[in-house]
Each structure stands twice: as structure tokens, then as C-alpha cells.
Short mmCIF file of C-alpha atoms in Angstrom, two decimals:
data_model
loop_
_atom_site.label_atom_id
_atom_site.label_comp_id
_atom_site.label_asym_id
_atom_site.label_seq_id
_atom_site.Cartn_x
_atom_site.Cartn_y
_atom_site.Cartn_z
CA SER A 185 38.27 -63.79 29.03
CA GLN A 186 39.55 -64.94 25.66
CA GLN A 187 39.92 -68.65 24.96
CA GLY A 188 43.54 -68.22 23.97
CA GLU A 189 46.22 -66.59 26.03
CA GLU A 190 49.68 -66.13 24.67
CA ASP A 191 53.05 -65.52 26.16
CA PRO A 192 55.24 -63.74 25.99
CA GLN A 193 53.36 -60.59 25.02
CA ALA A 194 56.50 -59.33 23.35
CA LEU A 195 59.73 -60.98 22.25
CA SER A 196 62.86 -59.38 20.85
CA ILE A 197 65.64 -61.50 19.35
CA GLN A 198 68.55 -61.28 16.94
CA GLU A 199 68.47 -62.58 13.39
CA GLY A 200 69.40 -66.23 13.25
CA GLU A 201 68.03 -67.03 16.70
CA ASN A 202 64.97 -69.18 17.29
CA ALA A 203 61.71 -67.66 18.54
CA THR A 204 59.23 -69.60 20.67
CA MET A 205 55.71 -68.41 21.42
CA ASN A 206 53.19 -70.17 23.62
CA CYS A 207 49.42 -70.33 23.63
CA SER A 208 47.08 -71.70 26.27
CA TYR A 209 43.36 -72.29 25.93
CA LYS A 210 40.51 -73.35 28.14
CA THR A 211 38.06 -75.67 26.37
CA SER A 212 38.29 -78.71 24.11
CA ILE A 213 39.20 -77.93 20.53
CA ASN A 214 38.93 -79.39 17.04
CA ASN A 215 42.06 -77.65 15.89
CA LEU A 216 44.39 -74.80 16.72
CA GLN A 217 45.75 -72.37 14.16
CA TRP A 218 48.53 -69.81 14.11
CA TYR A 219 48.30 -66.55 12.21
CA ARG A 220 50.72 -63.74 11.52
CA GLN A 221 49.89 -60.05 11.29
CA ASN A 222 52.20 -57.40 9.95
CA SER A 223 51.66 -53.95 11.38
CA GLY A 224 48.43 -52.37 10.14
CA ARG A 225 47.50 -55.34 7.95
CA GLY A 226 45.17 -58.31 8.01
CA LEU A 227 46.10 -61.71 9.39
CA VAL A 228 47.72 -64.45 7.33
CA HIS A 229 47.20 -68.12 8.14
CA LEU A 230 50.46 -69.95 8.92
CA ILE A 231 49.66 -73.44 10.09
CA LEU A 232 46.84 -75.61 11.48
CA ILE A 233 47.23 -78.49 13.89
CA ARG A 234 44.37 -80.87 14.61
CA SER A 235 43.50 -82.04 18.11
CA ASN A 236 44.78 -85.56 17.35
CA GLU A 237 48.17 -84.28 16.18
CA ARG A 238 51.09 -83.50 18.48
CA GLU A 239 53.54 -81.79 16.15
CA LYS A 240 53.53 -80.25 12.73
CA HIS A 241 56.17 -78.62 10.55
CA SER A 242 55.98 -76.10 7.74
CA GLY A 243 59.27 -74.69 6.46
CA ARG A 244 60.93 -72.89 9.40
CA LEU A 245 57.80 -73.26 11.53
CA ARG A 246 57.23 -75.99 14.08
CA VAL A 247 54.00 -76.23 16.05
CA THR A 248 53.32 -78.50 18.97
CA LEU A 249 50.02 -79.24 20.67
CA ASP A 250 49.49 -80.72 24.12
CA THR A 251 45.77 -81.25 24.61
CA SER A 252 46.27 -82.54 28.17
CA LYS A 253 47.78 -79.19 29.13
CA LYS A 254 45.60 -77.24 26.69
CA SER A 255 48.63 -75.53 25.26
CA SER A 256 50.47 -75.04 22.00
CA SER A 257 53.80 -73.56 20.98
CA LEU A 258 55.04 -72.01 17.77
CA LEU A 259 58.76 -72.19 17.05
CA ILE A 260 60.31 -70.12 14.29
CA THR A 261 63.83 -71.31 13.54
CA ALA A 262 66.66 -69.21 12.12
CA SER A 263 64.59 -66.04 12.38
CA ARG A 264 64.89 -63.19 9.88
CA ALA A 265 64.12 -59.50 10.17
CA ALA A 266 61.15 -60.14 7.87
CA ASP A 267 59.62 -62.37 10.56
CA THR A 268 58.93 -59.24 12.64
CA ALA A 269 55.16 -59.27 13.18
CA SER A 270 52.46 -60.17 15.68
CA TYR A 271 51.60 -63.84 15.97
CA PHE A 272 48.17 -65.04 17.11
CA CYS A 273 46.88 -68.46 18.02
CA ALA A 274 43.24 -69.23 17.27
CA THR A 275 41.16 -72.13 18.50
CA ASP A 276 38.33 -73.88 16.70
CA ALA A 277 36.15 -75.47 19.35
CA GLY A 278 33.94 -77.09 16.75
CA THR A 279 30.82 -75.60 18.26
CA SER A 280 28.95 -72.54 17.01
CA GLY A 281 30.14 -73.67 13.58
CA SER A 282 33.39 -72.34 12.22
CA ARG A 283 34.05 -69.58 14.68
CA LEU A 284 37.61 -69.04 15.79
CA THR A 285 38.65 -67.52 19.10
CA PHE A 286 41.89 -65.56 18.89
CA GLY A 287 44.52 -65.09 21.57
CA GLU A 288 46.04 -61.78 22.56
CA GLY A 289 49.06 -62.20 20.34
CA THR A 290 52.83 -62.10 20.72
CA GLN A 291 54.71 -59.18 19.18
CA LEU A 292 57.95 -60.54 17.74
CA THR A 293 60.79 -58.22 16.81
CA VAL A 294 63.78 -59.69 14.99
CA ASN A 295 66.73 -57.34 15.01
CA PRO A 296 69.13 -57.43 12.03
CA GLU B 1427 47.61 -63.23 -1.18
CA ALA B 1428 44.00 -63.95 -0.40
CA ASP B 1429 41.30 -62.69 -2.75
CA ILE B 1430 39.47 -60.65 -0.16
CA TYR B 1431 39.22 -56.90 -0.38
CA GLN B 1432 38.24 -54.12 1.96
CA THR B 1433 37.51 -50.49 1.19
CA PRO B 1434 38.29 -47.93 2.26
CA ARG B 1435 41.65 -48.74 3.86
CA TYR B 1436 41.56 -45.59 5.95
CA LEU B 1437 38.59 -43.43 6.92
CA VAL B 1438 38.44 -40.31 9.06
CA ILE B 1439 34.96 -38.95 9.68
CA GLY B 1440 33.05 -36.76 12.09
CA THR B 1441 30.70 -37.89 14.83
CA GLY B 1442 27.17 -38.71 13.72
CA LYS B 1443 28.01 -39.70 10.16
CA LYS B 1444 26.69 -42.89 8.59
CA ILE B 1445 29.38 -45.11 7.13
CA THR B 1446 29.60 -48.40 5.31
CA LEU B 1447 32.74 -50.51 5.28
CA GLU B 1448 32.93 -52.75 2.23
CA CYS B 1449 34.22 -56.31 2.12
CA SER B 1450 34.28 -58.56 -0.93
CA GLN B 1451 35.80 -61.97 -1.64
CA THR B 1452 36.15 -63.85 -4.90
CA MET B 1453 36.83 -67.28 -3.44
CA GLY B 1454 33.20 -68.36 -3.27
CA HIS B 1455 33.34 -68.84 0.50
CA ASP B 1456 30.02 -69.14 2.28
CA LYS B 1457 31.31 -68.05 5.69
CA MET B 1458 32.35 -64.45 6.32
CA TYR B 1459 33.30 -62.55 9.47
CA TRP B 1460 33.88 -59.06 10.82
CA TYR B 1461 36.38 -58.47 13.61
CA GLN B 1462 37.24 -55.34 15.55
CA GLN B 1463 40.85 -54.90 16.66
CA ASP B 1464 42.46 -52.08 18.63
CA PRO B 1465 46.20 -51.56 17.99
CA GLY B 1466 48.30 -54.31 19.51
CA MET B 1467 45.28 -56.11 20.90
CA GLU B 1468 43.34 -59.28 20.18
CA LEU B 1469 40.59 -59.64 17.60
CA HIS B 1470 36.97 -59.47 18.71
CA LEU B 1471 34.30 -61.09 16.52
CA ILE B 1472 31.42 -58.64 15.99
CA HIS B 1473 29.42 -60.25 13.15
CA TYR B 1474 29.46 -63.40 11.05
CA SER B 1475 27.50 -65.01 8.24
CA TYR B 1476 27.17 -68.58 7.04
CA GLY B 1477 25.72 -67.66 3.68
CA VAL B 1478 23.31 -65.44 1.80
CA ASN B 1479 20.61 -63.95 4.04
CA SER B 1480 22.34 -65.33 7.15
CA THR B 1481 23.84 -62.92 9.71
CA GLU B 1482 24.64 -63.36 13.40
CA LYS B 1483 26.07 -61.17 16.12
CA GLY B 1484 29.46 -62.10 17.44
CA ASP B 1485 31.03 -62.15 20.87
CA LEU B 1486 31.56 -58.41 21.18
CA SER B 1487 28.50 -56.21 21.27
CA SER B 1488 28.56 -53.74 18.43
CA GLU B 1489 26.27 -50.96 17.27
CA SER B 1490 27.08 -51.84 13.69
CA THR B 1491 24.89 -53.91 11.36
CA VAL B 1492 25.72 -56.20 8.45
CA SER B 1493 23.97 -57.64 5.43
CA ARG B 1494 24.65 -60.60 3.14
CA ILE B 1495 22.66 -60.27 -0.05
CA ARG B 1496 25.35 -61.81 -2.26
CA THR B 1497 27.86 -64.52 -1.42
CA GLU B 1498 30.84 -62.36 -2.27
CA HIS B 1499 29.77 -59.21 -0.45
CA PHE B 1500 29.50 -58.57 3.33
CA PRO B 1501 29.27 -54.84 4.12
CA LEU B 1502 29.25 -53.40 7.64
CA THR B 1503 27.28 -50.24 8.42
CA LEU B 1504 27.43 -47.77 11.30
CA GLU B 1505 24.33 -45.55 11.30
CA SER B 1506 25.84 -42.88 13.54
CA ALA B 1507 29.57 -43.05 14.14
CA ARG B 1508 31.04 -42.08 17.51
CA PRO B 1509 34.64 -41.68 18.73
CA SER B 1510 34.27 -45.02 20.59
CA HIS B 1511 33.99 -46.70 17.17
CA THR B 1512 37.57 -45.72 16.35
CA SER B 1513 39.36 -49.00 15.65
CA GLN B 1514 40.58 -51.31 12.92
CA TYR B 1515 37.92 -53.48 11.29
CA LEU B 1516 39.00 -56.74 9.70
CA CYS B 1517 36.90 -58.84 7.34
CA ALA B 1518 37.57 -62.54 6.81
CA SER B 1519 36.12 -65.51 4.98
CA SER B 1520 36.58 -69.25 5.32
CA GLU B 1521 36.06 -72.40 3.33
CA ASP B 1522 33.77 -75.02 4.77
CA LYS B 1523 35.98 -77.86 5.81
CA ARG B 1524 39.18 -76.58 7.34
CA ASN B 1525 37.91 -73.33 8.80
CA THR B 1526 41.09 -71.55 7.84
CA GLN B 1527 40.23 -67.89 7.65
CA TYR B 1528 41.45 -65.51 4.96
CA PHE B 1529 41.66 -61.87 5.97
CA GLY B 1530 41.33 -58.64 4.10
CA PRO B 1531 43.83 -55.80 4.71
CA GLY B 1532 41.51 -54.04 7.15
CA THR B 1533 39.88 -50.62 7.42
CA ARG B 1534 41.30 -48.25 9.97
CA LEU B 1535 38.44 -46.03 11.14
CA THR B 1536 38.92 -42.80 13.06
CA VAL B 1537 35.87 -40.93 14.32
CA LEU B 1538 36.55 -37.39 15.45
#
């Protein structure tokens, strides 16, 4: 199965609420990345957290990493309708040079 | 917006046709990737390249082939398309150090 598993599979919230998505993985990693995909488009890199980091912020995004539990979470604060998209975590295990393994994604819908 | 381009964006063809999906990037990245993604599902790596004249098969078995004659160009070819090849194909590239991947907009292929 895939290295990354995400939950929930789908999340529907109102504008202004916070959205939290979780990602679990199975092997040791160099870093974990989060990507966003709008419907029918390519993925866009959001944020990268290294294995020796526990938390990282970028604008309204907050990512945490717990290597002991092999899990990460992505928090989007004060969500907007424009945040509606699929969000994927991707792990870089540092082996097989530069390959990322993507999770199954969380479909986020932010209702106006 | 990343400087990575895919053509065509949409392609509908009949069974047995030979097709080539184009991918080009102007960022000078050595590493390039092809993913296959069904709607709402995770990405599966089908081919990757670490530089000119380097190509490797990915995690998901694919009947497609790739070539890397120039750094900026990484085309994917299907010699004889079948309905099972219907999917979205995403091309990506990455810089050496951070392994952050930049994605093209994708080609949505439908084989009738």
C-alpha cells in the first residue's frame, strides 16, 4: 500500500473555520511535504517539514510532524472558499534518490 | 506558477493509436517524473529521470515508454493506446537539494 495514508478522505467546513488533515506513513523519512491540487490541475507545493523539525508555519498553514508516531497534520486556519481543493502529503524517504510517495489525499470543501 | 508545460491538455483517441504526451520545463531541473492519477485518487509514479539519457520505471507498471534526450524535455509515449490507459497524466520536475516537485497542469487522456 502507499507510504502515506490520509484522513479524513473528505472534509466539508464553513468559511472561517479551521481545517485539519492528517497523514500517516510507514518508513523513516528525510522530509514530508504537503501539496494542493485544484480539480483537474497539477499539484502545487505548499510546505516542507524536515524530519528534525516538529512544527512549521507558512501564512495560514501550520504543519506538525511526529516522527515517533510517523504522522503529520496540516492545519489551515480561517479557511476561505478558495481553499477548496485536494490536499496530499508526500514523503521523501531519502532512498531511491528524490522520489516522493504520495498519500491518497483529503478532499476539502469550504462552503461560503 | 511553475515553468513546466504539458501538451495536449485533453486528448480523446481510439484504441490502437500511438500517442505522445509532451512535457517541457524551463527551470533547468535534472530530475523529471511522470505520474498517473485517476480522478480523486492518489498519484502513482510510472517513470522518472535523473538527467539526460537516464530513465527508470516507477512503482506502477506501465506500458508507456519515456525518453530524455534534452534536459528540458521528457515525453511519454504509448505505442498502442487501450481504454485501460484512460487517466490523467502528470509531469513534474525537481531541483536537486530540496526535492520539492513542480507539476505541470496534466494531460487528461481518454481512450475509446
